[in-house]
Amino acid sequence: MSEQKYSKKSTKRSVSTRKSSQKKKPAGKKRRTQRNLRVGFVVLVICILAAGAIRIIKPSWLTNEYFELDSDEIEATRPEMDVQLLTVNPYSRPGTKTKKIKGIVIHYTANPGATAMGNRNYFENLKDTKATKASSNFVVGLDGEIVQCVPTWEVAYASNDRNEDTVSIECCHPDKSGKFKKDTYKSMVQLTAWLCMKFDLTDQDVIRHYDVTGKNCPKYFVEDEKAWEKFRSAVKKTIEKSKE
């Protein structure tokens, strides 16, 4: 008799335990769901904050399309220039849109004594002479003058297979050595630094035509590696100074 009673009590406890367990399960599941939602919300906030930080610190990471940055410090760094855009034509300004700018390419004219405007006019006349395909986004002259020939959002025929993702700077020189005059050099540094800031680049993104094709261009910077590194260092200092 006592064994029977014990068995009934044991069965009641077992049933009660199962019911209690069944009641607890939904509550535990609810807590897990709430916890997962909280974790998901925190992750979402972190992602939004990270994207915002990248947009400010390194916006170029967020796109593969052409873009330009704009700020007071960038505008203050902009050198004076004479905008003399070429006529759209197949030989010097095809009107092809550039992609995200990933580099600034330095060239030399290989035409001792020629002026910035003289080079610009040569590019313009190619639409008539059809002698070759050539141009540059900018030309820096013997006295430091800067002429813009092609918008930075359009391809210039200067840097071969890097035409679509770089901006080109053609630089004048007085003699066959290819060495640049002081005024030319100063404008080259200022223009390059401004373009780097405009396209979220560093001095390490400044390259020579030589680095693209192996061509001896710009001659002075190819044959004197220290002079080239000094130039890039000057660009870096100009960028840093603008941010002070």
PDB file of N, CA and C in Angstrom, residues 102-167:
ATOM      1  N   LYS A 102      43.204  56.576 -59.077  1.00  0.00           N
ATOM      2  CA  LYS A 102      44.057  55.823 -58.157  1.00  0.00           C
ATOM      3  C   LYS A 102      45.516  56.273 -58.197  1.00  0.00           C
ATOM      4  N   GLY A 103      45.836  57.230 -59.055  1.00  0.00           N
ATOM      5  CA  GLY A 103      47.231  57.671 -59.134  1.00  0.00           C
ATOM      6  C   GLY A 103      47.378  58.965 -59.903  1.00  0.00           C
ATOM      7  N   ILE A 104      48.493  59.652 -59.645  1.00  0.00           N
ATOM      8  CA  ILE A 104      48.878  60.849 -60.384  1.00  0.00           C
ATOM      9  C   ILE A 104      50.166  60.502 -61.127  1.00  0.00           C
ATOM     10  N   VAL A 105      50.168  60.675 -62.443  1.00  0.00           N
ATOM     11  CA  VAL A 105      51.327  60.279 -63.253  1.00  0.00           C
ATOM     12  C   VAL A 105      52.084  61.522 -63.729  1.00  0.00           C
ATOM     13  N   ILE A 106      53.395  61.546 -63.438  1.00  0.00           N
ATOM     14  CA  ILE A 106      54.263  62.657 -63.836  1.00  0.00           C
ATOM     15  C   ILE A 106      54.973  62.318 -65.153  1.00  0.00           C
ATOM     16  N   HIS A 107      54.941  63.264 -66.094  1.00  0.00           N
ATOM     17  CA  HIS A 107      55.576  63.126 -67.408  1.00  0.00           C
ATOM     18  C   HIS A 107      56.507  64.315 -67.660  1.00  0.00           C
ATOM     19  N   TYR A 108      57.344  64.205 -68.687  1.00  0.00           N
ATOM     20  CA  TYR A 108      58.042  65.386 -69.186  1.00  0.00           C
ATOM     21  C   TYR A 108      57.769  65.486 -70.674  1.00  0.00           C
ATOM     22  N   THR A 109      57.845  66.696 -71.225  1.00  0.00           N
ATOM     23  CA  THR A 109      57.406  66.902 -72.606  1.00  0.00           C
ATOM     24  C   THR A 109      58.348  66.302 -73.642  1.00  0.00           C
ATOM     25  N   ALA A 110      59.622  66.094 -73.269  1.00  0.00           N
ATOM     26  CA  ALA A 110      60.648  65.623 -74.221  1.00  0.00           C
ATOM     27  C   ALA A 110      60.783  66.598 -75.387  1.00  0.00           C
ATOM     28  N   ASN A 111      60.470  67.864 -75.124  1.00  0.00           N
ATOM     29  CA  ASN A 111      60.546  68.917 -76.137  1.00  0.00           C
ATOM     30  C   ASN A 111      61.157  70.151 -75.483  1.00  0.00           C
ATOM     31  N   PRO A 112      62.507  70.168 -75.338  1.00  0.00           N
ATOM     32  CA  PRO A 112      63.192  71.242 -74.597  1.00  0.00           C
ATOM     33  C   PRO A 112      62.775  72.643 -75.047  1.00  0.00           C
ATOM     34  N   GLY A 113      62.465  73.476 -74.058  1.00  0.00           N
ATOM     35  CA  GLY A 113      62.148  74.872 -74.332  1.00  0.00           C
ATOM     36  C   GLY A 113      60.703  75.148 -74.692  1.00  0.00           C
ATOM     37  N   ALA A 114      59.904  74.111 -74.923  1.00  0.00           N
ATOM     38  CA  ALA A 114      58.498  74.307 -75.278  1.00  0.00           C
ATOM     39  C   ALA A 114      57.709  74.813 -74.067  1.00  0.00           C
ATOM     40  N   THR A 115      56.705  75.653 -74.327  1.00  0.00           N
ATOM     41  CA  THR A 115      55.903  76.233 -73.249  1.00  0.00           C
ATOM     42  C   THR A 115      54.677  75.373 -72.954  1.00  0.00           C
ATOM     43  N   ALA A 116      54.033  75.676 -71.844  1.00  0.00           N
ATOM     44  CA  ALA A 116      52.816  74.948 -71.479  1.00  0.00           C
ATOM     45  C   ALA A 116      51.733  75.157 -72.530  1.00  0.00           C
ATOM     46  N   MET A 117      51.535  76.396 -72.938  1.00  0.00           N
ATOM     47  CA  MET A 117      50.503  76.680 -73.931  1.00  0.00           C
ATOM     48  C   MET A 117      50.868  76.084 -75.294  1.00  0.00           C
ATOM     49  N   GLY A 118      52.151  76.070 -75.590  1.00  0.00           N
ATOM     50  CA  GLY A 118      52.599  75.462 -76.845  1.00  0.00           C
ATOM     51  C   GLY A 118      52.244  73.990 -76.889  1.00  0.00           C
ATOM     52  N   ASN A 119      52.440  73.291 -75.775  1.00  0.00           N
ATOM     53  CA  ASN A 119      52.076  71.879 -75.702  1.00  0.00           C
ATOM     54  C   ASN A 119      50.566  71.688 -75.766  1.00  0.00           C
ATOM     55  N   ARG A 120      49.856  72.581 -75.097  1.00  0.00           N
ATOM     56  CA  ARG A 120      48.404  72.506 -75.136  1.00  0.00           C
ATOM     57  C   ARG A 120      47.892  72.665 -76.574  1.00  0.00           C
ATOM     58  N   ASN A 121      48.457  73.604 -77.289  1.00  0.00           N
ATOM     59  CA  ASN A 121      48.036  73.856 -78.672  1.00  0.00           C
ATOM     60  C   ASN A 121      48.402  72.691 -79.598  1.00  0.00           C
ATOM     61  N   TYR A 122      49.512  72.038 -79.293  1.00  0.00           N
ATOM     62  CA  TYR A 122      49.897  70.845 -80.065  1.00  0.00           C
ATOM     63  C   TYR A 122      48.825  69.775 -79.913  1.00  0.00           C
ATOM     64  N   PHE A 123      48.392  69.562 -78.663  1.00  0.00           N
ATOM     65  CA  PHE A 123      47.328  68.580 -78.423  1.00  0.00           C
ATOM     66  C   PHE A 123      46.042  68.967 -79.167  1.00  0.00           C
ATOM     67  N   GLU A 124      45.710  70.239 -79.138  1.00  0.00           N
ATOM     68  CA  GLU A 124      44.497  70.724 -79.798  1.00  0.00           C
ATOM     69  C   GLU A 124      44.553  70.491 -81.309  1.00  0.00           C
ATOM     70  N   ASN A 125      45.708  70.728 -81.879  1.00  0.00           N
ATOM     71  CA  ASN A 125      45.848  70.601 -83.342  1.00  0.00           C
ATOM     72  C   ASN A 125      45.804  69.166 -83.842  1.00  0.00           C
ATOM     73  N   LEU A 126      45.929  68.212 -82.934  1.00  0.00           N
ATOM     74  CA  LEU A 126      45.884  66.807 -83.345  1.00  0.00           C
ATOM     75  C   LEU A 126      44.526  66.435 -83.942  1.00  0.00           C
ATOM     76  N   LYS A 127      43.495  67.175 -83.585  1.00  0.00           N
ATOM     77  CA  LYS A 127      42.177  66.896 -84.167  1.00  0.00           C
ATOM     78  C   LYS A 127      42.185  67.151 -85.671  1.00  0.00           C
ATOM     79  N   ASP A 128      43.119  68.002 -86.102  1.00  0.00           N
ATOM     80  CA  ASP A 128      43.217  68.329 -87.525  1.00  0.00           C
ATOM     81  C   ASP A 128      44.315  67.532 -88.231  1.00  0.00           C
ATOM     82  N   THR A 129      45.483  67.449 -87.548  1.00  0.00           N
ATOM     83  CA  THR A 129      46.617  66.750 -88.170  1.00  0.00           C
ATOM     84  C   THR A 129      46.437  65.235 -88.130  1.00  0.00           C
ATOM     85  N   LYS A 130      45.775  64.755 -87.059  1.00  0.00           N
ATOM     86  CA  LYS A 130      45.543  63.315 -86.872  1.00  0.00           C
ATOM     87  C   LYS A 130      46.859  62.522 -86.882  1.00  0.00           C
ATOM     88  N   ALA A 131      47.931  63.199 -86.443  1.00  0.00           N
ATOM     89  CA  ALA A 131      49.264  62.587 -86.476  1.00  0.00           C
ATOM     90  C   ALA A 131      49.416  61.459 -85.469  1.00  0.00           C
ATOM     91  N   THR A 132      48.778  61.615 -84.309  1.00  0.00           N
ATOM     92  CA  THR A 132      48.881  60.605 -83.251  1.00  0.00           C
ATOM     93  C   THR A 132      47.793  60.884 -82.228  1.00  0.00           C
ATOM     94  N   LYS A 133      47.740  60.064 -81.203  1.00  0.00           N
ATOM     95  CA  LYS A 133      46.827  60.318 -80.088  1.00  0.00           C
ATOM     96  C   LYS A 133      47.657  60.685 -78.870  1.00  0.00           C
ATOM     97  N   ALA A 134      47.489  61.904 -78.375  1.00  0.00           N
ATOM     98  CA  ALA A 134      48.286  62.366 -77.240  1.00  0.00           C
ATOM     99  C   ALA A 134      47.612  63.542 -76.550  1.00  0.00           C
ATOM    100  N   SER A 135      47.789  63.623 -75.241  1.00  0.00           N
ATOM    101  CA  SER A 135      47.287  64.764 -74.468  1.00  0.00           C
ATOM    102  C   SER A 135      47.687  64.581 -73.013  1.00  0.00           C
ATOM    103  N   SER A 136      47.271  65.500 -72.184  1.00  0.00           N
ATOM    104  CA  SER A 136      47.534  65.418 -70.753  1.00  0.00           C
ATOM    105  C   SER A 136      46.461  66.228 -70.043  1.00  0.00           C
ATOM    106  N   ASN A 137      46.147  65.848 -68.816  1.00  0.00           N
ATOM    107  CA  ASN A 137      45.165  66.636 -68.072  1.00  0.00           C
ATOM    108  C   ASN A 137      45.705  68.026 -67.758  1.00  0.00           C
ATOM    109  N   PHE A 138      46.989  68.081 -67.386  1.00  0.00           N
ATOM    110  CA  PHE A 138      47.632  69.353 -67.052  1.00  0.00           C
ATOM    111  C   PHE A 138      49.002  69.447 -67.714  1.00  0.00           C
ATOM    112  N   VAL A 139      49.417  70.685 -67.985  1.00  0.00           N
ATOM    113  CA  VAL A 139      50.790  70.946 -68.425  1.00  0.00           C
ATOM    114  C   VAL A 139      51.351  72.051 -67.535  1.00  0.00           C
ATOM    115  N   VAL A 140      52.536  71.792 -66.956  1.00  0.00           N
ATOM    116  CA  VAL A 140      53.206  72.798 -66.129  1.00  0.00           C
ATOM    117  C   VAL A 140      54.329  73.414 -66.949  1.00  0.00           C
ATOM    118  N   GLY A 141      54.334  74.750 -67.056  1.00  0.00           N
ATOM    119  CA  GLY A 141      55.263  75.447 -67.931  1.00  0.00           C
ATOM    120  C   GLY A 141      56.598  75.805 -67.306  1.00  0.00           C
ATOM    121  N   LEU A 142      57.448  76.432 -68.110  1.00  0.00           N
ATOM    122  CA  LEU A 142      58.809  76.789 -67.691  1.00  0.00           C
ATOM    123  C   LEU A 142      58.826  77.827 -66.576  1.00  0.00           C
ATOM    124  N   ASP A 143      57.793  78.658 -66.520  1.00  0.00           N
ATOM    125  CA  ASP A 143      57.721  79.686 -65.477  1.00  0.00           C
ATOM    126  C   ASP A 143      56.755  79.300 -64.361  1.00  0.00           C
ATOM    127  N   GLY A 144      56.392  78.039 -64.342  1.00  0.00           N
ATOM    128  CA  GLY A 144      55.510  77.554 -63.280  1.00  0.00           C
ATOM    129  C   GLY A 144      54.030  77.688 -63.587  1.00  0.00           C
ATOM    130  N   GLU A 145      53.697  78.215 -64.778  1.00  0.00           N
ATOM    131  CA  GLU A 145      52.280  78.341 -65.134  1.00  0.00           C
ATOM    132  C   GLU A 145      51.670  76.952 -65.340  1.00  0.00           C
ATOM    133  N   ILE A 146      50.402  76.830 -64.992  1.00  0.00           N
ATOM    134  CA  ILE A 146      49.694  75.556 -65.126  1.00  0.00           C
ATOM    135  C   ILE A 146      48.523  75.731 -66.088  1.00  0.00           C
ATOM    136  N   VAL A 147      48.474  74.880 -67.098  1.00  0.00           N
ATOM    137  CA  VAL A 147      47.374  74.903 -68.059  1.00  0.00           C
ATOM    138  C   VAL A 147      46.632  73.576 -67.957  1.00  0.00           C
ATOM    139  N   GLN A 148      45.316  73.649 -67.774  1.00  0.00           N
ATOM    140  CA  GLN A 148      44.520  72.419 -67.769  1.00  0.00           C
ATOM    141  C   GLN A 148      43.943  72.204 -69.154  1.00  0.00           C
ATOM    142  N   CYS A 149      44.181  71.017 -69.701  1.00  0.00           N
ATOM    143  CA  CYS A 149      43.752  70.679 -71.064  1.00  0.00           C
ATOM    144  C   CYS A 149      42.547  69.750 -71.109  1.00  0.00           C
ATOM    145  N   VAL A 150      42.480  68.836 -70.154  1.00  0.00           N
ATOM    146  CA  VAL A 150      41.410  67.834 -70.127  1.00  0.00           C
ATOM    147  C   VAL A 150      40.884  67.743 -68.693  1.00  0.00           C
ATOM    148  N   PRO A 151      39.570  67.722 -68.485  1.00  0.00           N
ATOM    149  CA  PRO A 151      39.029  67.584 -67.124  1.00  0.00           C
ATOM    150  C   PRO A 151      39.495  66.291 -66.476  1.00  0.00           C
ATOM    151  N   THR A 152      39.603  66.289 -65.178  1.00  0.00           N
ATOM    152  CA  THR A 152      40.076  65.080 -64.481  1.00  0.00           C
ATOM    153  C   THR A 152      39.071  63.941 -64.547  1.00  0.00           C
ATOM    154  N   TRP A 153      37.835  64.260 -64.863  1.00  0.00           N
ATOM    155  CA  TRP A 153      36.821  63.196 -64.987  1.00  0.00           C
ATOM    156  C   TRP A 153      36.755  62.624 -66.398  1.00  0.00           C
ATOM    157  N   GLU A 154      37.712  63.058 -67.244  1.00  0.00           N
ATOM    158  CA  GLU A 154      37.802  62.504 -68.590  1.00  0.00           C
ATOM    159  C   GLU A 154      39.209  61.954 -68.845  1.00  0.00           C
ATOM    160  N   VAL A 155      39.277  60.963 -69.699  1.00  0.00           N
ATOM    161  CA  VAL A 155      40.544  60.331 -70.063  1.00  0.00           C
ATOM    162  C   VAL A 155      41.397  61.269 -70.915  1.00  0.00           C
ATOM    163  N   ALA A 156      42.689  61.325 -70.581  1.00  0.00           N
ATOM    164  CA  ALA A 156      43.687  61.995 -71.431  1.00  0.00           C
ATOM    165  C   ALA A 156      44.595  60.907 -71.982  1.00  0.00           C
ATOM    166  N   TYR A 157      45.097  61.100 -73.203  1.00  0.00           N
ATOM    167  CA  TYR A 157      45.974  60.095 -73.814  1.00  0.00           C
ATOM    168  C   TYR A 157      47.408  60.347 -73.383  1.00  0.00           C
ATOM    169  N   ALA A 158      47.774  59.836 -72.190  1.00  0.00           N
ATOM    170  CA  ALA A 158      49.108  60.111 -71.663  1.00  0.00           C
ATOM    171  C   ALA A 158      49.790  58.899 -71.040  1.00  0.00           C
ATOM    172  N   SER A 159      49.023  58.089 -70.332  1.00  0.00           N
ATOM    173  CA  SER A 159      49.630  57.050 -69.491  1.00  0.00           C
ATOM    174  C   SER A 159      49.248  55.634 -69.878  1.00  0.00           C
ATOM    175  N   ASN A 160      49.004  55.425 -71.167  1.00  0.00           N
ATOM    176  CA  ASN A 160      48.764  54.080 -71.694  1.00  0.00           C
ATOM    177  C   ASN A 160      47.617  53.366 -70.990  1.00  0.00           C
ATOM    178  N   ASP A 161      47.870  52.181 -70.419  1.00  0.00           N
ATOM    179  CA  ASP A 161      46.761  51.438 -69.819  1.00  0.00           C
ATOM    180  C   ASP A 161      46.343  51.964 -68.451  1.00  0.00           C
ATOM    181  N   ARG A 162      46.929  53.089 -68.015  1.00  0.00           N
ATOM    182  CA  ARG A 162      46.498  53.736 -66.776  1.00  0.00           C
ATOM    183  C   ARG A 162      45.724  55.028 -67.051  1.00  0.00           C
ATOM    184  N   ASN A 163      45.368  55.236 -68.305  1.00  0.00           N
ATOM    185  CA  ASN A 163      44.629  56.464 -68.644  1.00  0.00           C
ATOM    186  C   ASN A 163      43.302  56.574 -67.893  1.00  0.00           C
ATOM    187  N   GLU A 164      42.637  55.459 -67.664  1.00  0.00           N
ATOM    188  CA  GLU A 164      41.284  55.481 -67.110  1.00  0.00           C
ATOM    189  C   GLU A 164      41.236  55.700 -65.602  1.00  0.00           C
ATOM    190  N   ASP A 165      42.347  55.491 -64.881  1.00  0.00           N
ATOM    191  CA  ASP A 165      42.280  55.649 -63.424  1.00  0.00           C
ATOM    192  C   ASP A 165      43.393  56.534 -62.858  1.00  0.00           C
ATOM    193  N   THR A 166      43.954  57.396 -63.719  1.00  0.00           N
ATOM    194  CA  THR A 166      44.987  58.325 -63.251  1.00  0.00           C
ATOM    195  C   THR A 166      44.759  59.706 -63.844  1.00  0.00           C
ATOM    196  N   VAL A 167      45.409  60.684 -63.231  1.00  0.00           N
ATOM    197  CA  VAL A 167      45.456  62.048 -63.762  1.00  0.00           C
ATOM    198  C   VAL A 167      46.889  62.300 -64.206  1.00  0.00           C
TER     199      VAL A 167
END
